[in-house]
Amino acid sequence: QPSHEWWKEAIVYQIYPASFLDSNGDGLGDIPGIVSKLDYIQSLGVSALWLSPIFKSPQHDMGYDISDYRTIHAPYGSVEDVEEMIQGCHQRDIKVLLDLVVNHTSHEHEWFQESRSSKASPKRDWYIWRDAKYDSDGTRKPPNNWASIFGGSAWTWDEVSSQYYLSLFLPEQPDLNWTSKEMREATYADMEFWLDRGVDGFRIDSMNLMSKHPELPDAPVVDPESEFQSGSLYYASGPKMHDYIREMRLKVFDKYDCMTVGELGFTKDENSVAQYVARDRHELNMVFTGDIVDLDFGSQHKYGPGDFQLSKLRDITNMWQRAMPKCDGWNAVYMDNHDSGRSLSRYASDHPQHRKAAAKMLATYLSTLSGTLFLLQGQEIGMANIPESWGIEEYIDVEAQNYYKAMIKQRGEGSDMSDVLKEMRHKARDNGRLPMQWDSSKHGGFTNHEKPWMRVNDDYIDWNAKSQENDDQSILSHWKRILQLRKDEKDVFVYGRYEMIDVDVSGKDVFAYTMTKWDGAKRAIVLLNFSTESQTFYCEGKYEGWRQLLAGHGGMKMGASGVKLGPYEGVIYCNW
Ligand code: ISL
């Protein structure tokens, strides 16, 4: 029986501050906007918030480039506003998680300014500096062939001190050197600053990129077309990674009753992940493995052609649901975040005919799995991806823009880019960042400003929180019901044992599994139709007479021969 912990039962609602609610009419969401919606958040039934970065930042990567960990990005508010928000949350029994970005800082951070000031700076080794290499003809080249995750080289030349620094993301995001003890201590002090102000934990950004191979070797050439290659082999889950996490725990986290969720890029295999989350390792509470949001990536690149396949979702779900009990570990359950397209549009359907059913079905999937549940703002009302009619100019994110520019360069100005845009409509990070649709007033009630920082999806008139609040059949009402059910039956869902029902039984378009309480006393079967057609689930008498715990479209009984599921219908039956 897994031990019961508050952070295992938490239902976490991710807020993307820029896009949540603008309270002062400048076109950008802010902290007071969040405070004004705490009753809404509470009514949804979530028990924790995770805020994407709110700290001082020049915003080259939407705040994932922090220039001061103890100051709030002024347009979002002040430290006092955050304290008020924390208090308001705690009064409602809602915990608060902040986004801790300590793999890198902004180039405007005082630490980096000092580091770059001279090779003799006492903070020189807080970042990763290397001499240039030179070709035989004298051309200056970066120290190795690593590609930046956002395109181009992972090294940035610094005129001030005549060396390159490592920047795995943007040049404006220099990587910290975690081998420096002083640097580590400084980040721990910043973490404590927030924990002392009542924060209940952190989502730790790019967690597993902090330990680089000491020699920074050239990466194997996987893409001969490209000048730069992914160096993830040498920087993901590197040699000292687990030492750093353990130190962080001993020096900071263990002093507080706090929750930690690490973002793992590139590390997706069961054994490596277990090293982060197995209980006896005493490292992180849980992690986000990227595989669930990468399902439809192209084979070479995120924006390469790729389609959703239910078989992949099944495999990934099976793997993590089984892996965690094996290592006595814990995992996050999620499908949406600010780095990806909405699962509704990518993995199911946002077509008006299916949207409601599909959003509810995905909610049923997420809410019945073992792990800590995370949802992204707007998921509770079935928000969708960027509409087909929008052009590239509506995509703000640097990743999408860089990729688009690189493709134009490759194909030539004026080339047909419709295939690229098609993939972006599914996978660009902008999709998960569209402003929240509160009501049917202008800009979906997100802002009074004439131009929001990011365009609101055209469909806000029909799809918004207000219109769903008093509708018992809405997506929002479904989320409220299913989250309540998850809490009421936590022994079955949060802590339960997962067993897949073979696809030979369920049929290829239906995802079916059972969840069982540790002592076997209670069992539920979850049936999810991922297709636009009706499907029949033949249960061969096994689940006959089981009670419908949560209705899909209708009130179908589980008969001797099974049950018929409508398009995108999700249902739960139980034996109690
Ligand atoms: O977004 C991605 C792919 O499109 C990921 O590779 C992402 O860059 C990676 O998961 C790390 O993400 C985190 O750190 C980035 C930031 O841009 C992301 O928003 C954040 O979630 C750099 O801080």
PDB file of C-alpha atoms in Angstrom, residues 11 38-39 41-43 46-49 85-96 200:
ATOM      1  CA  ILE A  11      -4.553  18.325  -7.835  1.00  0.00           C
ATOM      2  CA  LEU A  38      -9.180  32.264  -6.209  1.00  0.00           C
ATOM      3  CA  ASP A  39     -12.839  31.439  -5.560  1.00  0.00           C
ATOM      4  CA  ILE A  41     -10.050  28.063  -8.679  1.00  0.00           C
ATOM      5  CA  GLN A  42     -11.317  26.698  -5.388  1.00  0.00           C
ATOM      6  CA  SER A  43     -14.706  25.847  -6.868  1.00  0.00           C
ATOM      7  CA  VAL A  46      -7.948  21.824  -7.214  1.00  0.00           C
ATOM      8  CA  SER A  47      -5.690  21.818  -4.189  1.00  0.00           C
ATOM      9  CA  ALA A  48      -2.524  23.483  -5.471  1.00  0.00           C
ATOM     10  CA  LEU A  49      -1.356  26.081  -7.968  1.00  0.00           C
ATOM     11  CA  MET A  85      -1.901  35.454  -3.084  1.00  0.00           C
ATOM     12  CA  ILE A  86      -0.220  32.821  -0.917  1.00  0.00           C
ATOM     13  CA  GLN A  87      -2.356  33.858   2.026  1.00  0.00           C
ATOM     14  CA  GLY A  88      -5.534  33.766  -0.061  1.00  0.00           C
ATOM     15  CA  CYS A  89      -4.615  30.297  -1.287  1.00  0.00           C
ATOM     16  CA  HIS A  90      -3.801  28.967   2.154  1.00  0.00           C
ATOM     17  CA  GLN A  91      -7.113  30.264   3.510  1.00  0.00           C
ATOM     18  CA  ARG A  92      -8.745  28.075   0.888  1.00  0.00           C
ATOM     19  CA  ASP A  93      -6.509  25.058   1.543  1.00  0.00           C
ATOM     20  CA  ILE A  94      -4.694  25.561  -1.731  1.00  0.00           C
ATOM     21  CA  LYS A  95      -0.927  25.110  -1.832  1.00  0.00           C
ATOM     22  CA  VAL A  96       1.349  27.257  -3.981  1.00  0.00           C
ATOM     23  CA  ASP A 200       4.774  25.033  -0.604  1.00  0.00           C
TER      24      ASP A 200
END
